[in-house]
Short mmCIF file of C-alpha atoms and ligand atoms in Angstrom, two decimals:
data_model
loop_
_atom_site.label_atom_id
_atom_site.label_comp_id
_atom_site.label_asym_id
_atom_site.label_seq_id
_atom_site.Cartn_x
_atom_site.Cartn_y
_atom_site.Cartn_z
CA UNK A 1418 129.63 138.19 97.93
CA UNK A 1419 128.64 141.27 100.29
CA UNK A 1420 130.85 142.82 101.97
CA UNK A 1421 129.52 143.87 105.92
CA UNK A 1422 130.33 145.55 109.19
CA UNK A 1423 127.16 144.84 110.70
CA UNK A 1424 126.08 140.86 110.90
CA UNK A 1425 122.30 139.65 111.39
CA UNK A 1426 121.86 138.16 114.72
CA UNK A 1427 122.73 134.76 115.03
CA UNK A 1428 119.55 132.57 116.77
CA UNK A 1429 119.62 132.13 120.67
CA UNK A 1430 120.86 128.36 120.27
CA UNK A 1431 123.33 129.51 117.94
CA UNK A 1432 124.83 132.36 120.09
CA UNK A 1433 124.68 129.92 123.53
CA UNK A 1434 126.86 127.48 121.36
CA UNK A 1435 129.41 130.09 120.48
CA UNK A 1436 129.19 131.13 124.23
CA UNK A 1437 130.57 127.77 125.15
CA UNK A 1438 133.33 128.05 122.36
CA UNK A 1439 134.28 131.35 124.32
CA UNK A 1440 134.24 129.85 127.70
CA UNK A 1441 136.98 127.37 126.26
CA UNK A 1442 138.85 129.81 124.64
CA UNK A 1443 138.99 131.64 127.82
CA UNK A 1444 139.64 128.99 129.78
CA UNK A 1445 143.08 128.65 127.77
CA UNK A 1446 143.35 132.32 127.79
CA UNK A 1447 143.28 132.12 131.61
CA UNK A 1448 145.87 128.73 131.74
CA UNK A 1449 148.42 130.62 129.51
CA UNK A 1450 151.54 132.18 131.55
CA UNK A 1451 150.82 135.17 129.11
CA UNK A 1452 146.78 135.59 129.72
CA UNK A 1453 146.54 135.61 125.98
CA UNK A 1454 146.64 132.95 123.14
CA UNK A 1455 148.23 133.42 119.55
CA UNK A 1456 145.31 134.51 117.14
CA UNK A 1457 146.12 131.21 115.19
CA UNK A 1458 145.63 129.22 118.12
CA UNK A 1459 142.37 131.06 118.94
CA UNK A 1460 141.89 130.33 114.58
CA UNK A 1461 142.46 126.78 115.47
CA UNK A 1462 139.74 126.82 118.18
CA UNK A 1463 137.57 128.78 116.51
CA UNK A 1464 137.66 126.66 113.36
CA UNK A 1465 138.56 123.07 115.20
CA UNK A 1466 137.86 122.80 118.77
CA UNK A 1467 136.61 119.55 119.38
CA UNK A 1468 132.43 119.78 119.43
CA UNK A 1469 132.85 123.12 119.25
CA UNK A 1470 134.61 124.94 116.56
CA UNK A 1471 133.07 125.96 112.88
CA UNK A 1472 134.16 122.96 111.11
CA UNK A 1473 133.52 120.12 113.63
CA UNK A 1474 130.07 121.53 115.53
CA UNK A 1475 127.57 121.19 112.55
CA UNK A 1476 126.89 124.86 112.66
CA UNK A 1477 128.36 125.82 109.51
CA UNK A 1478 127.08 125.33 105.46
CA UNK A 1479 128.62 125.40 102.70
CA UNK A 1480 125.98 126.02 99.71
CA UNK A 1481 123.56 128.69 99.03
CA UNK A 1482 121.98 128.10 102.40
CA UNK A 1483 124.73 128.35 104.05
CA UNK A 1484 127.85 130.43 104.57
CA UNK A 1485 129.97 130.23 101.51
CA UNK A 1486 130.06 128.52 98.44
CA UNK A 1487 132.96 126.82 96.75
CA UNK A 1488 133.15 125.41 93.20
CA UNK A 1489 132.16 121.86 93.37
CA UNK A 1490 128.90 123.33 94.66
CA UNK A 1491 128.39 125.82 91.65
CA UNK A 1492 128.57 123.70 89.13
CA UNK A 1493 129.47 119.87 88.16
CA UNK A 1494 130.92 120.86 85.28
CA UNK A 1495 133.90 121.87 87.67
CA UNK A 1496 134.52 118.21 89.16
CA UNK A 1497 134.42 116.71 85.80
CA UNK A 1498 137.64 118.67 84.37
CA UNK A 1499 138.63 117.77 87.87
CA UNK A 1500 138.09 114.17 87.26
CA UNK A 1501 139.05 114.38 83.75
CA UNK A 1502 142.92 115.34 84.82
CA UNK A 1503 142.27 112.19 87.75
CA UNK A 1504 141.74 110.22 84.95
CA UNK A 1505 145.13 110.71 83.04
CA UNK A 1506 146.98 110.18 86.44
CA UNK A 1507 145.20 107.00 87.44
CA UNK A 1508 145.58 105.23 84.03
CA UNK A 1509 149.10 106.42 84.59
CA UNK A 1510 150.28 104.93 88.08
CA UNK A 1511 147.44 102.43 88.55
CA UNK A 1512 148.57 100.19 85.36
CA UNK A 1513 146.43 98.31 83.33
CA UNK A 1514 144.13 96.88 86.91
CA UNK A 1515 143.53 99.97 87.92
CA UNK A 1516 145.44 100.04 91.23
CA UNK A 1517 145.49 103.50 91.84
CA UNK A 1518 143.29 105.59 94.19
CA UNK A 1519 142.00 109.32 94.96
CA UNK A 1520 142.29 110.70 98.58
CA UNK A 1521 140.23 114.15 99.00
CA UNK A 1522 140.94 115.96 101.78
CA UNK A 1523 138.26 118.32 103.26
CA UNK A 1524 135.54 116.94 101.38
CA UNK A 1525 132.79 119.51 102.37
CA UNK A 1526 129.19 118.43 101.38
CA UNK A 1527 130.60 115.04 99.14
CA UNK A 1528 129.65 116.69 96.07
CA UNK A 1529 132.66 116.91 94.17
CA UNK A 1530 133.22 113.15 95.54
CA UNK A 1531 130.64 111.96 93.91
CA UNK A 1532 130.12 114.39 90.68
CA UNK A 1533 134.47 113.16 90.28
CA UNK A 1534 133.27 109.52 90.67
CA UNK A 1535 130.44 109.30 88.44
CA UNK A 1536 132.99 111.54 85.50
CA UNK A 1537 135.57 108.56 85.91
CA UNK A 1538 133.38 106.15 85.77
CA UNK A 1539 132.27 107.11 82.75
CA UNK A 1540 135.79 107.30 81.35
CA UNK A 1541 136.47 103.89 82.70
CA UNK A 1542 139.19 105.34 85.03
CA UNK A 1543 137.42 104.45 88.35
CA UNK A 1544 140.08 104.36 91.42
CA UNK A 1545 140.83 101.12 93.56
CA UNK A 1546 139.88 103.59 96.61
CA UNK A 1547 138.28 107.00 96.80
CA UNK A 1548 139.78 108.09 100.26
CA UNK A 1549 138.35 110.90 101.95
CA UNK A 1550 140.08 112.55 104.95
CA UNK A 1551 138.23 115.38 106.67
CA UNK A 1552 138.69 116.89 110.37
CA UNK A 1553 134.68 117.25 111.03
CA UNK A 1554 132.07 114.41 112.02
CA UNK A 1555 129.28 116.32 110.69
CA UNK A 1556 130.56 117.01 106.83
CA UNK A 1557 131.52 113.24 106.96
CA UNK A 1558 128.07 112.53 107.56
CA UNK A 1559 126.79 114.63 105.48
CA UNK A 1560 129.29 113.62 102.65
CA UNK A 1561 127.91 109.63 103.20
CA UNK A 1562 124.32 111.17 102.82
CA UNK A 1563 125.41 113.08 99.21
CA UNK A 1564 127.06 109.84 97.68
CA UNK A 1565 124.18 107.36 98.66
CA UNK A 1566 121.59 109.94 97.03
CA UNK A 1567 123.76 110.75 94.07
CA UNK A 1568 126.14 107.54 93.22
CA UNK A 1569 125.07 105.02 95.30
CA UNK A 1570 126.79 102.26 93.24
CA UNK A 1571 129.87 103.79 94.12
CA UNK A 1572 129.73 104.33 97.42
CA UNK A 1573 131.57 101.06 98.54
CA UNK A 1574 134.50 102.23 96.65
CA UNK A 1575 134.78 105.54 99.28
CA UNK A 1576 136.69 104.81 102.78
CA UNK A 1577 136.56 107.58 105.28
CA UNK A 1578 140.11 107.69 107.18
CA UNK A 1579 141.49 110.04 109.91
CA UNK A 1580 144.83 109.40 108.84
CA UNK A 1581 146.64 109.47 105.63
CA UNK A 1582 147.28 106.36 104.01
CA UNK A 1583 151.10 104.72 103.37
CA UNK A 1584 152.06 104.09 100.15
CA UNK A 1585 149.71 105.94 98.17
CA UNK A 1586 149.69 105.60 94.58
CA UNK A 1587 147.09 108.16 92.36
CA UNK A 1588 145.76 111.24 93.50
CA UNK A 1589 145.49 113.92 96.72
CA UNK A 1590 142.79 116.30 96.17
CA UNK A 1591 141.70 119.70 97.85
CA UNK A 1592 139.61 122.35 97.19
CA UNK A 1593 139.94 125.17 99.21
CA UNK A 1594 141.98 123.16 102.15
CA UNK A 1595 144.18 125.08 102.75
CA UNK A 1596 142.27 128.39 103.11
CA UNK A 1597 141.16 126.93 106.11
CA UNK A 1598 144.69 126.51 107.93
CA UNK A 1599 145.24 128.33 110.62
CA UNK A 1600 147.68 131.12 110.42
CA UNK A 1601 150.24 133.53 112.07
CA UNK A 1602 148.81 137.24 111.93
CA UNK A 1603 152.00 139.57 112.68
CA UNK A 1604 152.20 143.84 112.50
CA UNK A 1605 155.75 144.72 110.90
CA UNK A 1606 156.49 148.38 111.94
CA UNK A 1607 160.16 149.49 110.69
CA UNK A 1608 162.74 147.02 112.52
CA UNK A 1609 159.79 145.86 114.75
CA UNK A 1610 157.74 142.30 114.34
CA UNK A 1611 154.62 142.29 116.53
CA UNK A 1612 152.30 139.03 116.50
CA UNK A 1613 148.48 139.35 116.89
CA UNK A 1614 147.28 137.59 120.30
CA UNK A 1615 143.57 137.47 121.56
CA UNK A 1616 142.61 137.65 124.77
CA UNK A 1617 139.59 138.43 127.14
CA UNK A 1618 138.82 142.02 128.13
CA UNK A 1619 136.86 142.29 131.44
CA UNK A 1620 135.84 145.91 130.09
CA UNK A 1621 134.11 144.56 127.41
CA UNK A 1622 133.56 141.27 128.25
CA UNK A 1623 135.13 140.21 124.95
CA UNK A 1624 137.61 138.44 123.13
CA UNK A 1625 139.75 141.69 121.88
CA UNK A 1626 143.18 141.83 120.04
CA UNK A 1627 146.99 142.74 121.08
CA UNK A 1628 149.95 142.75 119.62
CA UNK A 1629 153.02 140.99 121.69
CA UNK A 1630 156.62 141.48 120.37
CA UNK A 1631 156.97 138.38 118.48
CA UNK A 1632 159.65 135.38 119.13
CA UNK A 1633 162.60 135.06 117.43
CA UNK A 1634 161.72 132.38 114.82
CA UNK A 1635 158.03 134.84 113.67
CA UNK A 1636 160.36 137.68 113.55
CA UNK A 1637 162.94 135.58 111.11
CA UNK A 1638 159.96 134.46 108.98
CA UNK A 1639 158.41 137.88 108.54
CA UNK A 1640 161.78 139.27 107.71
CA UNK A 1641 162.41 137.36 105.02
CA UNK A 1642 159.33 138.46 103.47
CA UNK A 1643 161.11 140.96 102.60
CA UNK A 1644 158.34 143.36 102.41
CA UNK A 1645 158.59 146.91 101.61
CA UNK A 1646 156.47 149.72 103.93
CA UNK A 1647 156.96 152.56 105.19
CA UNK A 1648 153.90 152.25 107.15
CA UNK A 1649 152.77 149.84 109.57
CA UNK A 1650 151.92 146.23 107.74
CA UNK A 1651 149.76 143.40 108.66
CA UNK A 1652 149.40 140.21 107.36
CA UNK A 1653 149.21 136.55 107.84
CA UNK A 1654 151.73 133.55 107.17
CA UNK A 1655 151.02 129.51 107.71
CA UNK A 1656 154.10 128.04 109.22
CA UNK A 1657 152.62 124.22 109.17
CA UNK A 1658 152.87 123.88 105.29
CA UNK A 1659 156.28 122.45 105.80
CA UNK A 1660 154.69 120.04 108.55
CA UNK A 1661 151.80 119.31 106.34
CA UNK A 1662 153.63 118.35 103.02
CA UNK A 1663 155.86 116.26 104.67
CA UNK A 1664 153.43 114.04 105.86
CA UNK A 1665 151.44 114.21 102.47
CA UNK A 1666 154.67 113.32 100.97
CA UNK A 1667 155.36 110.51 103.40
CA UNK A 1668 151.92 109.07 102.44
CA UNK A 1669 151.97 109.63 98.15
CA UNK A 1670 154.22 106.79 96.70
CA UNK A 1671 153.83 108.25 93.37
CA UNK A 1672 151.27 110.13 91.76
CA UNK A 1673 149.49 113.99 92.04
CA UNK A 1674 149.16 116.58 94.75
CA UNK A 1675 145.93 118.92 93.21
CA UNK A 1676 145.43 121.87 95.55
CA UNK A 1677 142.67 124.35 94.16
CA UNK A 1678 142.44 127.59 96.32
CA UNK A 1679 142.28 131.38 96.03
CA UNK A 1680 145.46 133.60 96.75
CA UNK A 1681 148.67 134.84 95.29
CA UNK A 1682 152.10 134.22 94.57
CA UNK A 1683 154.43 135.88 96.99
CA UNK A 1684 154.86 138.73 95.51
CA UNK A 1685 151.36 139.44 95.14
CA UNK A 1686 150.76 138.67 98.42
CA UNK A 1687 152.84 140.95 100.47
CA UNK A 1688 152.07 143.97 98.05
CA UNK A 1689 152.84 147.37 100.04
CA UNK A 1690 148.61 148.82 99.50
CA UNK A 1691 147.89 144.98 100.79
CA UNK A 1692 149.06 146.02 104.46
CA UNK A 1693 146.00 144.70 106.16
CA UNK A 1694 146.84 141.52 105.28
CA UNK A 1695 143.94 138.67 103.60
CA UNK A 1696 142.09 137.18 106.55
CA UNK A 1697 138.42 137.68 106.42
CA UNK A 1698 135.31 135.78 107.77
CA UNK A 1699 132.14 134.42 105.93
CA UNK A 1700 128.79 134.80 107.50
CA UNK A 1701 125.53 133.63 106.00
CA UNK A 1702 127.40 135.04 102.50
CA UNK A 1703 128.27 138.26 104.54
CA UNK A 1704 132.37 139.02 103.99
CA UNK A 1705 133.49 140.55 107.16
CA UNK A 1706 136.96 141.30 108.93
CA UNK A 1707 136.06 140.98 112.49
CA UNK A 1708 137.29 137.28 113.29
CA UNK A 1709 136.79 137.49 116.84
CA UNK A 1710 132.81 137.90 116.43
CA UNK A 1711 130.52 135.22 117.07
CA UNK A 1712 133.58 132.40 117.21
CA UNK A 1713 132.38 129.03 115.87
CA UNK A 1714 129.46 130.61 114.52
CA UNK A 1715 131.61 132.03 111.27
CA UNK A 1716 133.88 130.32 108.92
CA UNK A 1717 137.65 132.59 109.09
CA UNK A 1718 139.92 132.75 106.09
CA UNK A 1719 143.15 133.79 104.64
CA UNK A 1720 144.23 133.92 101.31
CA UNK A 1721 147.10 131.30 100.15
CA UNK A 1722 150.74 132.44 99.45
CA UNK A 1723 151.66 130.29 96.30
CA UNK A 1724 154.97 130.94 96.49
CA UNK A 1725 155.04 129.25 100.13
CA UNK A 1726 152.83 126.29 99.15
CA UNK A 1727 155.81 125.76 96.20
CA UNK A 1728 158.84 126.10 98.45
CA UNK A 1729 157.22 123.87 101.01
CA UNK A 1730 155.96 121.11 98.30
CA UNK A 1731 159.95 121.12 97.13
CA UNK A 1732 161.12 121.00 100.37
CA UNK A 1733 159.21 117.70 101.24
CA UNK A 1734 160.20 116.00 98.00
CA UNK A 1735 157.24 116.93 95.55
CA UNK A 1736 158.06 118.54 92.26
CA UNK A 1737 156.25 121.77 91.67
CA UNK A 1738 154.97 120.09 87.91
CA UNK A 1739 152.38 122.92 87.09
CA UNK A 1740 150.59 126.46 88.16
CA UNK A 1741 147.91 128.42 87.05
CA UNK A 1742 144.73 130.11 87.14
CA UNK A 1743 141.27 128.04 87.52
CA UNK A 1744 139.49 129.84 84.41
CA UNK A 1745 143.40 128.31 82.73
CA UNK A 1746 142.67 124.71 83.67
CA UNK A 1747 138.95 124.53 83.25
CA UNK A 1748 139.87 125.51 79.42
CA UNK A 1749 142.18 123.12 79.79
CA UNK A 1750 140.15 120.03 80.70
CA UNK A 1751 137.49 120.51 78.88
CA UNK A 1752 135.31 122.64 80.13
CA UNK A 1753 134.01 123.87 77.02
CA UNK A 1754 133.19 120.53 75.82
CA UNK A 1755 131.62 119.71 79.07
CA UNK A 1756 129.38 122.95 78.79
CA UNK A 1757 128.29 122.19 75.19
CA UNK A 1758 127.23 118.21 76.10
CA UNK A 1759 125.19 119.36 79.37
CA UNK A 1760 123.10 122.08 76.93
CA UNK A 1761 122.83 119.28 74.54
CA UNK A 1762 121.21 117.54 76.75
CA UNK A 1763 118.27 119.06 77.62
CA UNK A 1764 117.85 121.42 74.49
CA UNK A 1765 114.36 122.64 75.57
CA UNK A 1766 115.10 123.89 78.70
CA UNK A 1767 115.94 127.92 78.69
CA UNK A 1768 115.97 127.93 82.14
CA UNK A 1769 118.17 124.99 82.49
CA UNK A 1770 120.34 126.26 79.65
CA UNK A 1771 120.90 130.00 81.63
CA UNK A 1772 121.75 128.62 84.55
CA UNK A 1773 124.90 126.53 83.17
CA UNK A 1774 125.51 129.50 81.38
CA UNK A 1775 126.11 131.48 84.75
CA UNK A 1776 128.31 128.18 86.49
CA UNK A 1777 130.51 128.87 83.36
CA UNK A 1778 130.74 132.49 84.09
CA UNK A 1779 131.41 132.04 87.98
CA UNK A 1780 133.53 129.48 87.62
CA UNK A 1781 135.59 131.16 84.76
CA UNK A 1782 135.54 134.66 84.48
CA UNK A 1783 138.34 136.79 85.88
CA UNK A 1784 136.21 138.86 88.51
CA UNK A 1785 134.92 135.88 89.71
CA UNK A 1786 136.39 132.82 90.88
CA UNK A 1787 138.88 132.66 86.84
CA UNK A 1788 141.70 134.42 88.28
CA UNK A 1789 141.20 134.39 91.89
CA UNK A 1790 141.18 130.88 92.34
CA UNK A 1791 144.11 128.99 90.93
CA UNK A 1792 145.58 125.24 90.82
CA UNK A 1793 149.16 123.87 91.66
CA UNK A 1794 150.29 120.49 90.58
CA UNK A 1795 152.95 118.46 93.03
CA UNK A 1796 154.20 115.10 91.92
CA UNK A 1797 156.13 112.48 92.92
CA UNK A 1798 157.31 109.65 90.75
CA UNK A 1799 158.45 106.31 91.65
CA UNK A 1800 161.99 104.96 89.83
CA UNK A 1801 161.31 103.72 86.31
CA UNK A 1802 158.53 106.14 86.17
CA UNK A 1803 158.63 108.99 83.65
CA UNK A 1804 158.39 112.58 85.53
CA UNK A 1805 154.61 113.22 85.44
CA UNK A 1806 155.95 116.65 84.57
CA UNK A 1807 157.75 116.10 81.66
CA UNK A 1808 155.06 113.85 79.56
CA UNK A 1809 151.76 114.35 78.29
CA UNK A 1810 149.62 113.39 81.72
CA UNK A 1811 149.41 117.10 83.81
CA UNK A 1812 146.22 118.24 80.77
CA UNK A 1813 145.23 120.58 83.42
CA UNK A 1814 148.60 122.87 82.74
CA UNK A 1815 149.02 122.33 78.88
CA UNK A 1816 148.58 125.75 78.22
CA UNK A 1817 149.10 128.67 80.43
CA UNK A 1818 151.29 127.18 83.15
CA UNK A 1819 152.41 129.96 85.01
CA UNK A 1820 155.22 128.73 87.51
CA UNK A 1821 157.51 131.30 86.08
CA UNK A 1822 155.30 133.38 88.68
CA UNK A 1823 155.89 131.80 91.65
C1 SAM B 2842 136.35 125.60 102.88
S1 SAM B 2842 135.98 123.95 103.23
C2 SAM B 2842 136.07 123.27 101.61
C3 SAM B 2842 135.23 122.04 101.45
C4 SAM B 2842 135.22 121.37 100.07
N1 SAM B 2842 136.51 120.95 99.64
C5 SAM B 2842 134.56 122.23 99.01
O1 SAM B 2842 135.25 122.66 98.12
O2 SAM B 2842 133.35 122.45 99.10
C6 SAM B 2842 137.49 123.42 103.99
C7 SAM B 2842 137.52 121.97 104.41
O3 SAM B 2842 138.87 121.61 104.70
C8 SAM B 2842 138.89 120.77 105.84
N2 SAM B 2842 140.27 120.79 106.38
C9 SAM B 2842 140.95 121.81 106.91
N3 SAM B 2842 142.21 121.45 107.24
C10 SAM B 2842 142.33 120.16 106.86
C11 SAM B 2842 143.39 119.20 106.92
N4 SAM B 2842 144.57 119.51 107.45
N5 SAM B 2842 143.16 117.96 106.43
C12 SAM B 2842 141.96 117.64 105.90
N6 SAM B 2842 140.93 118.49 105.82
C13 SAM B 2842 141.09 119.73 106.30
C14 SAM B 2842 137.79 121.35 106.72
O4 SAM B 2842 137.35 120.44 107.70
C15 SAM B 2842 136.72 121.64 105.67
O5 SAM B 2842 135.96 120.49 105.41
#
């Protein structure tokens, strides 16, 4: 990934569609009593905006051609250990006629839908239901289009819903979800707790950035970060993860919460040298930290606090059964094994053969996505259940489970 300062000229068509994303974002810039919106409510429209924003407009790609890449586009090796630790889960809540079901949320291009399907069907562990939940019209239709070329057998076992299903029994997936939250960006100077707004510059004729003393509640939260600077320090925090696992816990009867994403545990996180905070922006593969550029036109990021993500999970009735790195559960699951049958199966082919060997190494190794990336288990069990936790199902945490870190 490059890092830039300087971004290639988006196309005419794609600069008069992030006009109109501005002209709504000023629009609410202009309604507010303030004449300025909080940058995660300008992240929300950026990312969400109905028609508009990165996610729902169809301007966006995930995949070499595209903006960013995540795992489940790398390499299929990665949604088989994926469906590998399903598979354990399913047998284990679904019974003997196979009642349970997956639910991905944020399904991107479908791939890991249907590499995960095809893995448990072949380990006879296919769900009732393979839900998929996802805020944008044009990924869902482009996730229909990747099943029907790639399992079309399966494909009248997937649902797409916009809400979460009751009673859930099995399996709630995501892969760099909740990366895409939008967050709270604040500036801590001594005793004072500033919090990023955006609004529209008649100067420039731009979306620009200012900091507002924040409320009362912002100031609380970034307070009991308890983080130590003696110079200014910015940063980001998600306040809906208590909003969001209660509903996912609401919805999961029994089973596994498997969030895959890159960030930190707390402490990490909030690091004194990390005092510009984690948020950055992907561009045609182009890392940049200027979020207010070309809105809807660039995918914006922040980093996950662990830490958070674990408190919240508790908080809305999960146990936190497992955490560690992705390199740590790939091992885990198999990924060896997995690597060893795909070069067995097409032993001629060098070229074929090099290029799983570089998956591996993305996927796994430390400077890439190994240590960056890492996996939390939440369960839930129903009474008369045995604690997911405490028996042999969670293969994906075996070895290396790191909660002791969070
Ligand atoms: C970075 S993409 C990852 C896509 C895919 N999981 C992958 O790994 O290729 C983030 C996805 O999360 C979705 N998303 C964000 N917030 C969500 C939420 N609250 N519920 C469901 N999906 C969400 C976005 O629409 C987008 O499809």
């Amino acid at each position: 990934m490059n890092h830039s300062q300087s971004l290639p000229e988006p196309s005419a068509d794609a600069l008069s569609h992030s006009k109109k994303l501005v002209n709504a974002i000023r629009a609410e810039i202009e309604n507010s009593n303030v004449n300025t919106i909080t940058f995660r409510r300008y992240m929300e429209m950026a990312l969400y905006q109905p028609e508009l924003g990165y996610y729902v407009a169809g301007m966006h790609k995930i995949g070499e051609q595209g903006d960013f890449t995540t795992a489940p586009e790398i390499s299929s090796l990665f949604s088989k250990c994926i469906a590998k630790q399903c598979a354990k889960i399913l047998h284990k809540v679904g019974g003997c006629h196979n009642q349970a079901c997956v639910l991905e949320l944020g399904a991107g291009s479908g791939k890991m839908a249907s590499d995960l399907l095809l893995e448990l069907e072949q380990l006879d562990q296919l769900p009732k239901r393979y839900y998929i939940l996802d805020l944008s019209p044009d990924l869902i239709h482009r996730q229909q289009q990747t099943i029907k070329d790639f399992a079309p057998h399966l494909y009248k076992l997937v649902e797409w819903i916009d809400q979460l299903p009751q009673n859930l029994n099995g399996v709630i997936l995501g892969n760099e979800v909740l990366d895409a939250m939008p967050v709270d960006v604040f500036t801590q100077n001594g005793q004072d707790v500033y919090e990023h707004h955006v609004l529209w510059s008649e100067e420039s004729e731009s979306l620009v950035e200012q900091l507002r003393p924040a409320n009362e509640k912002l100031k609380q939260q970034v307070i009991d970060l308890k983080i130590q600077s003696d110079t200014p320090y910015t940063s980001e925090l998600n306040p809906n993860l208590n909003g969001w696992f209660k509903t996912l816990s609401e919805s999961l009867q029994s089973g596994l919460v498997l969030l895959i994403d890159y960030g930190y545990t707390h402490k990490e996180y909030y690091l004194p040298e990390r005092n510009k905070g984690t948020l950055i922006c992907h561009y045609q593969h182009l890392v940049n930290e200027a979020p207010l550029k070309y809105p809807g036109l660039q995918d914006i990021t922040a980093n996950v606090d662990f830490t958070a993500v674990a408190e919240a999970s508790n908080e809305a009735g999960f146990k936190v059964a497992g955490f560690t790195s992705q390199v740590h559960f790939l091992t885990n699951t198999g990924l060896e094994e997995y690597f060893m049958q795909a070069l067995n199966d097409q032993p001629n082919d060098e070229t074929y053969q090099y290029q799983l060997a570089q998956q591996i190494r993305t996927l796994s190794l430390p400077a890439e996505m190994g240590e960056r990336f890492k996996c939390i288990a939440l369960t839930k069990h129903t009474k008369g259940q045995t604690d997911m936790a405490s028996d042999e199902s969670l293969i994906g945490f075996g070895q290396f489970d790191q909660r002791f870190r969070l």
